[in-house]
Amino acid sequence: MAVPSYATGPERVWYYVFRVICALIFLFLVGPLLVIIPLSFNAEPYFTFTEAMLTFQPDGYSLRWYEDFFTSSAWLGAIRNSILIAIASTLLATVLGTIAALGLSSRYMPFRNTIMALMISPLVVPLIISGAAMFFFFSRIGLSQTYLGVILAHTALGIPFVVITVTATLSSFDHSLTRAAASLGANPTRTFFKVILPLVTPGVVSGALFAFITSFDEVVVVLFVSGPEQRTIPIQMWSGIREEISPTILAVATMMVLLSILLLTTLELLRRRSERMRGLSPG
């Protein structure tokens, strides 16, 4: 948006200063990510820019670290575990979180605010405390160092995101639609699948994507509850930094950044679709 023609001198100065501040904040937030991406194509096993890279010589760039990732059994096993655990925990978190949000949206729900605070408490409790608590609890019931234990741990971390997004969608839900469906003879199950679910689907999918990202990137809780067989991508990266300094980590980080951008773009598209469906923005 250009500077209005009626703007005074100080307003014009603030217009440009404000944009410079925004650009600096944006650079501060994404600068480290922008450094990782070109370094992942470094032909040398260094974490710094070589002279060949800085002078844009073709032999300074290589896909060797991406090749190392796709030919390493340790990395492929880690990504298989990450995808398996993320999908399973996302499905569980989505179902349980959606049911919880529907219950909390009812005006007849007692202690609704207290229950809501408890449901989203994993977001504010430090992960190291959650990880330690899950470790002692899962150890007692035999779920420590098992796939099921990691999936349940990530489910607990993903449910708050689903509850928040679905609850936000339901806050503008027109409950007269359900009464209209009931007056036309639809039972609660048919009303849910034909009326409620289509309207809250953008919120459900948004929550599911947040739960997937949380599980895919999570490292602290996995350190407590997983064993050698449940090694995920973040754990493999953590081990790679501690045991062997290899730029393969940069290639993996670049792919995870691209995956996060793809998922966030999907979230934004879903948010706009949800606003259009609720009549909050023009179609």
GROMACS .gro file of C-alpha atoms in nm:
model
  283
    1MET     CA    1   0.000   0.000   0.000
    2ALA     CA    2   0.146   0.335  -0.104
    3VAL     CA    3   0.177   0.642   0.119
    4PRO     CA    4  -0.152   0.839   0.115
    5SER     CA    5  -0.125   1.170  -0.069
    6TYR     CA    6  -0.254   1.359   0.235
    7ALA     CA    7   0.012   1.213   0.471
    8THR     CA    8   0.227   1.463   0.658
    9GLY     CA    9   0.607   1.457   0.664
   10PRO     CA   10   0.639   1.265   0.996
   11GLU     CA   11   0.377   1.017   0.877
   12ARG     CA   12   0.574   0.951   0.560
   13VAL     CA   13   0.894   0.898   0.762
   14TRP     CA   14   0.714   0.655   0.998
   15TYR     CA   15   0.570   0.473   0.696
   16TYR     CA   16   0.917   0.380   0.575
   17VAL     CA   17   1.067   0.325   0.923
   18PHE     CA   18   0.784   0.086   1.008
   19ARG     CA   19   0.856  -0.121   0.699
   20VAL     CA   20   1.228  -0.133   0.775
   21ILE     CA   21   1.149  -0.255   1.129
   22CYS     CA   22   0.919  -0.525   0.989
   23ALA     CA   23   1.188  -0.633   0.742
   24LEU     CA   24   1.449  -0.657   1.019
   25ILE     CA   25   1.216  -0.864   1.240
   26PHE     CA   26   1.139  -1.093   0.947
   27LEU     CA   27   1.511  -1.132   0.874
   28PHE     CA   28   1.579  -1.206   1.242
   29LEU     CA   29   1.317  -1.482   1.240
   30VAL     CA   30   1.398  -1.652   0.909
   31GLY     CA   31   1.768  -1.560   0.873
   32PRO     CA   32   1.902  -1.883   1.033
   33LEU     CA   33   1.676  -2.088   0.806
   34LEU     CA   34   1.796  -1.901   0.498
   35VAL     CA   35   2.157  -1.983   0.592
   36ILE     CA   36   2.088  -2.355   0.631
   37ILE     CA   37   1.943  -2.406   0.284
   38PRO     CA   38   2.247  -2.304   0.071
   39LEU     CA   39   2.487  -2.474   0.315
   40SER     CA   40   2.308  -2.804   0.256
   41PHE     CA   41   2.444  -2.793  -0.101
   42ASN     CA   42   2.804  -2.747   0.014
   43ALA     CA   43   3.039  -2.983  -0.174
   44GLU     CA   44   3.280  -2.983   0.119
   45PRO     CA   45   3.211  -3.135   0.463
   46TYR     CA   46   3.199  -2.795   0.629
   47PHE     CA   47   2.929  -2.592   0.802
   48THR     CA   48   3.058  -2.266   0.656
   49PHE     CA   49   3.051  -2.111   0.310
   50THR     CA   50   3.359  -2.206   0.109
   51GLU     CA   51   3.530  -1.973  -0.135
   52ALA     CA   52   3.389  -2.176  -0.425
   53MET     CA   53   3.034  -2.124  -0.292
   54LEU     CA   54   3.081  -1.753  -0.237
   55THR     CA   55   3.213  -1.710  -0.594
   56PHE     CA   56   2.927  -1.931  -0.729
   57GLN     CA   57   3.158  -2.190  -0.883
   58PRO     CA   58   2.963  -2.502  -0.992
   59ASP     CA   59   3.208  -2.739  -0.823
   60GLY     CA   60   3.137  -2.565  -0.491
   61TYR     CA   61   2.783  -2.707  -0.484
   62SER     CA   62   2.679  -3.069  -0.460
   63LEU     CA   63   2.388  -3.297  -0.375
   64ARG     CA   64   2.617  -3.539  -0.190
   65TRP     CA   65   2.452  -3.478   0.150
   66TYR     CA   66   2.106  -3.545   0.008
   67GLU     CA   67   2.245  -3.863  -0.152
   68ASP     CA   68   2.395  -3.957   0.184
   69PHE     CA   69   2.053  -3.914   0.344
   70PHE     CA   70   1.866  -4.130   0.091
   71THR     CA   71   2.128  -4.406   0.099
   72SER     CA   72   2.170  -4.427   0.476
   73SER     CA   73   1.976  -4.700   0.652
   74ALA     CA   74   1.991  -4.503   0.978
   75TRP     CA   75   1.833  -4.191   0.824
   76LEU     CA   76   1.573  -4.389   0.626
   77GLY     CA   77   1.479  -4.583   0.938
   78ALA     CA   78   1.444  -4.259   1.129
   79ILE     CA   79   1.219  -4.098   0.870
   80ARG     CA   80   1.007  -4.415   0.855
   81ASN     CA   81   0.963  -4.401   1.232
   82SER     CA   82   0.885  -4.028   1.222
   83ILE     CA   83   0.617  -4.070   0.955
   84LEU     CA   84   0.463  -4.375   1.125
   85ILE     CA   85   0.451  -4.212   1.469
   86ALA     CA   86   0.334  -3.875   1.335
   87ILE     CA   87   0.047  -4.025   1.132
   88ALA     CA   88  -0.073  -4.252   1.414
   89SER     CA   89  -0.054  -3.981   1.680
   90THR     CA   90  -0.221  -3.728   1.449
   91LEU     CA   91  -0.515  -3.960   1.386
   92LEU     CA   92  -0.561  -4.025   1.759
   93ALA     CA   93  -0.520  -3.659   1.852
   94THR     CA   94  -0.765  -3.548   1.582
   95VAL     CA   95  -1.039  -3.789   1.688
   96LEU     CA   96  -0.999  -3.731   2.062
   97GLY     CA   97  -0.946  -3.355   2.027
   98THR     CA   98  -1.252  -3.313   1.804
   99ILE     CA   99  -1.472  -3.508   2.045
  100ALA     CA  100  -1.340  -3.301   2.335
  101ALA     CA  101  -1.400  -2.974   2.148
  102LEU     CA  102  -1.757  -3.074   2.062
  103GLY     CA  103  -1.824  -3.155   2.427
  104LEU     CA  104  -1.664  -2.832   2.549
  105SER     CA  105  -1.867  -2.628   2.301
  106SER     CA  106  -2.191  -2.736   2.469
  107ARG     CA  107  -2.335  -2.472   2.700
  108TYR     CA  108  -2.454  -2.748   2.933
  109MET     CA  109  -2.097  -2.871   2.993
  110PRO     CA  110  -2.011  -2.827   3.366
  111PHE     CA  111  -1.671  -2.681   3.464
  112ARG     CA  112  -1.609  -2.607   3.097
  113ASN     CA  113  -1.333  -2.348   3.155
  114THR     CA  114  -1.151  -2.570   3.405
  115ILE     CA  115  -1.161  -2.869   3.173
  116MET     CA  116  -1.047  -2.653   2.881
  117ALA     CA  117  -0.749  -2.529   3.084
  118LEU     CA  118  -0.654  -2.887   3.169
  119MET     CA  119  -0.690  -2.997   2.807
  120ILE     CA  120  -0.450  -2.734   2.676
  121SER     CA  121  -0.208  -2.755   2.970
  122PRO     CA  122   0.051  -2.956   2.767
  123LEU     CA  123   0.109  -2.635   2.571
  124VAL     CA  124   0.229  -2.442   2.875
  125VAL     CA  125   0.399  -2.716   3.077
  126PRO     CA  126   0.771  -2.738   2.989
  127LEU     CA  127   0.836  -3.036   2.765
  128ILE     CA  128   1.110  -3.170   2.989
  129ILE     CA  129   0.857  -3.198   3.273
  130SER     CA  130   0.604  -3.368   3.046
  131GLY     CA  131   0.876  -3.602   2.917
  132ALA     CA  132   0.990  -3.700   3.266
  133ALA     CA  133   0.632  -3.757   3.383
  134MET     CA  134   0.550  -3.971   3.080
  135PHE     CA  135   0.871  -4.169   3.126
  136PHE     CA  136   0.785  -4.268   3.486
  137PHE     CA  137   0.420  -4.336   3.401
  138PHE     CA  138   0.489  -4.538   3.086
  139SER     CA  139   0.767  -4.734   3.260
  140ARG     CA  140   0.518  -4.853   3.521
  141ILE     CA  141   0.268  -4.981   3.263
  142GLY     CA  142   0.527  -5.124   3.024
  143LEU     CA  143   0.493  -4.868   2.745
  144SER     CA  144   0.836  -4.710   2.776
  145GLN     CA  145   1.063  -4.768   2.475
  146THR     CA  146   0.772  -4.889   2.261
  147TYR     CA  147   0.607  -4.745   1.950
  148LEU     CA  148   0.274  -4.727   2.131
  149GLY     CA  149   0.430  -4.528   2.412
  150VAL     CA  150   0.579  -4.269   2.173
  151ILE     CA  151   0.251  -4.247   1.979
  152LEU     CA  152   0.049  -4.189   2.298
  153ALA     CA  153   0.300  -3.929   2.419
  154HIS     CA  154   0.274  -3.736   2.093
  155THR     CA  155  -0.103  -3.775   2.098
  156ALA     CA  156  -0.110  -3.598   2.434
  157LEU     CA  157   0.098  -3.316   2.287
  158GLY     CA  158  -0.118  -3.287   1.974
  159ILE     CA  159  -0.464  -3.289   2.132
  160PRO     CA  160  -0.446  -2.925   2.258
  161PHE     CA  161  -0.392  -2.797   1.904
  162VAL     CA  162  -0.697  -2.985   1.777
  163VAL     CA  163  -0.910  -2.870   2.071
  164ILE     CA  164  -0.813  -2.505   2.017
  165THR     CA  165  -0.870  -2.499   1.640
  166VAL     CA  166  -1.198  -2.691   1.649
  167THR     CA  167  -1.326  -2.486   1.942
  168ALA     CA  168  -1.242  -2.166   1.753
  169THR     CA  169  -1.439  -2.297   1.454
  170LEU     CA  170  -1.735  -2.395   1.672
  171SER     CA  171  -1.741  -2.052   1.839
  172SER     CA  172  -1.913  -1.909   1.533
  173PHE     CA  173  -2.119  -2.220   1.459
  174ASP     CA  174  -2.489  -2.152   1.411
  175HIS     CA  175  -2.660  -2.403   1.641
  176SER     CA  176  -2.996  -2.330   1.482
  177LEU     CA  177  -2.875  -2.554   1.198
  178THR     CA  178  -2.870  -2.858   1.427
  179ARG     CA  179  -3.216  -2.772   1.558
  180ALA     CA  180  -3.339  -2.737   1.201
  181ALA     CA  181  -3.190  -3.077   1.113
  182ALA     CA  182  -3.360  -3.233   1.417
  183SER     CA  183  -3.694  -3.077   1.323
  184LEU     CA  184  -3.662  -3.240   0.980
  185GLY     CA  185  -3.619  -3.584   1.137
  186ALA     CA  186  -3.241  -3.625   1.132
  187ASN     CA  187  -3.094  -3.822   1.423
  188PRO     CA  188  -2.783  -3.689   1.607
  189THR     CA  189  -2.545  -3.911   1.408
  190ARG     CA  190  -2.682  -3.796   1.073
  191THR     CA  191  -2.683  -3.433   1.193
  192PHE     CA  192  -2.318  -3.461   1.293
  193PHE     CA  193  -2.196  -3.606   0.963
  194LYS     CA  194  -2.424  -3.399   0.736
  195VAL     CA  195  -2.432  -3.062   0.914
  196ILE     CA  196  -2.166  -3.020   1.184
  197LEU     CA  197  -1.868  -3.206   1.037
  198PRO     CA  198  -1.863  -3.027   0.697
  199LEU     CA  199  -1.860  -2.688   0.872
  200VAL     CA  200  -1.589  -2.775   1.125
  201THR     CA  201  -1.371  -2.971   0.881
  202PRO     CA  202  -1.129  -2.679   0.816
  203GLY     CA  203  -1.068  -2.647   1.191
  204VAL     CA  204  -1.026  -3.024   1.229
  205VAL     CA  205  -0.775  -3.040   0.943
  206SER     CA  206  -0.588  -2.737   1.076
  207GLY     CA  207  -0.558  -2.900   1.417
  208ALA     CA  208  -0.447  -3.226   1.256
  209LEU     CA  209  -0.171  -3.046   1.065
  210PHE     CA  210  -0.052  -2.875   1.384
  211ALA     CA  211  -0.052  -3.213   1.560
  212PHE     CA  212   0.145  -3.368   1.272
  213ILE     CA  213   0.408  -3.091   1.279
  214THR     CA  214   0.435  -3.118   1.657
  215SER     CA  215   0.496  -3.492   1.641
  216PHE     CA  216   0.730  -3.474   1.343
  217ASP     CA  217   0.956  -3.209   1.503
  218GLU     CA  218   0.937  -3.316   1.867
  219VAL     CA  219   1.259  -3.431   2.036
  220VAL     CA  220   1.247  -3.377   2.413
  221VAL     CA  221   0.968  -3.621   2.502
  222VAL     CA  222   1.101  -3.879   2.255
  223LEU     CA  223   1.436  -3.870   2.435
  224PHE     CA  224   1.256  -3.987   2.751
  225VAL     CA  225   1.009  -4.245   2.622
  226SER     CA  226   1.172  -4.395   2.312
  227GLY     CA  227   1.430  -4.668   2.270
  228PRO     CA  228   1.684  -4.741   1.994
  229GLU     CA  229   1.413  -4.888   1.768
  230GLN     CA  230   1.194  -4.576   1.790
  231ARG     CA  231   1.463  -4.332   1.672
  232THR     CA  232   1.297  -4.046   1.484
  233ILE     CA  233   1.439  -3.778   1.254
  234PRO     CA  234   1.492  -3.518   1.533
  235ILE     CA  235   1.660  -3.782   1.751
  236GLN     CA  236   1.881  -3.887   1.460
  237MET     CA  237   1.977  -3.523   1.402
  238TRP     CA  238   2.053  -3.479   1.771
  239SER     CA  239   2.270  -3.790   1.768
  240GLY     CA  240   2.440  -3.674   1.450
  241ILE     CA  241   2.537  -3.343   1.610
  242ARG     CA  242   2.675  -3.516   1.921
  243GLU     CA  243   2.847  -3.814   1.759
  244GLU     CA  244   2.949  -3.709   1.408
  245ILE     CA  245   2.939  -3.363   1.257
  246SER     CA  246   2.803  -3.426   0.910
  247PRO     CA  247   2.637  -3.172   0.675
  248THR     CA  248   2.373  -3.439   0.611
  249ILE     CA  249   2.199  -3.274   0.905
  250LEU     CA  250   2.169  -2.956   0.697
  251ALA     CA  251   2.010  -3.148   0.410
  252VAL     CA  252   1.756  -3.302   0.651
  253ALA     CA  253   1.690  -2.961   0.807
  254THR     CA  254   1.627  -2.811   0.464
  255MET     CA  255   1.374  -3.082   0.378
  256MET     CA  256   1.198  -3.033   0.712
  257VAL     CA  257   1.181  -2.657   0.654
  258LEU     CA  258   1.024  -2.713   0.312
  259LEU     CA  259   0.776  -2.958   0.466
  260SER     CA  260   0.684  -2.703   0.734
  261ILE     CA  261   0.633  -2.432   0.468
  262LEU     CA  262   0.408  -2.667   0.272
  263LEU     CA  263   0.199  -2.749   0.579
  264LEU     CA  264   0.174  -2.384   0.687
  265THR     CA  265   0.063  -2.287   0.337
  266THR     CA  266  -0.206  -2.553   0.359
  267LEU     CA  267  -0.312  -2.414   0.697
  268GLU     CA  268  -0.347  -2.065   0.555
  269LEU     CA  269  -0.558  -2.191   0.264
  270LEU     CA  270  -0.779  -2.381   0.508
  271ARG     CA  271  -0.815  -2.072   0.728
  272ARG     CA  272  -0.932  -1.866   0.433
  273ARG     CA  273  -1.174  -2.140   0.329
  274SER     CA  274  -1.311  -2.156   0.683
  275GLU     CA  275  -1.366  -1.779   0.688
  276ARG     CA  276  -1.549  -1.795   0.355
  277MET     CA  277  -1.772  -2.077   0.481
  278ARG     CA  278  -1.857  -1.879   0.794
  279GLY     CA  279  -1.918  -1.563   0.594
  280LEU     CA  280  -1.631  -1.375   0.760
  281SER     CA  281  -1.463  -1.287   0.430
  282PRO     CA  282  -1.580  -1.238   0.071
  283GLY     CA  283  -1.561  -1.545  -0.151
   0.00000   0.00000   0.00000
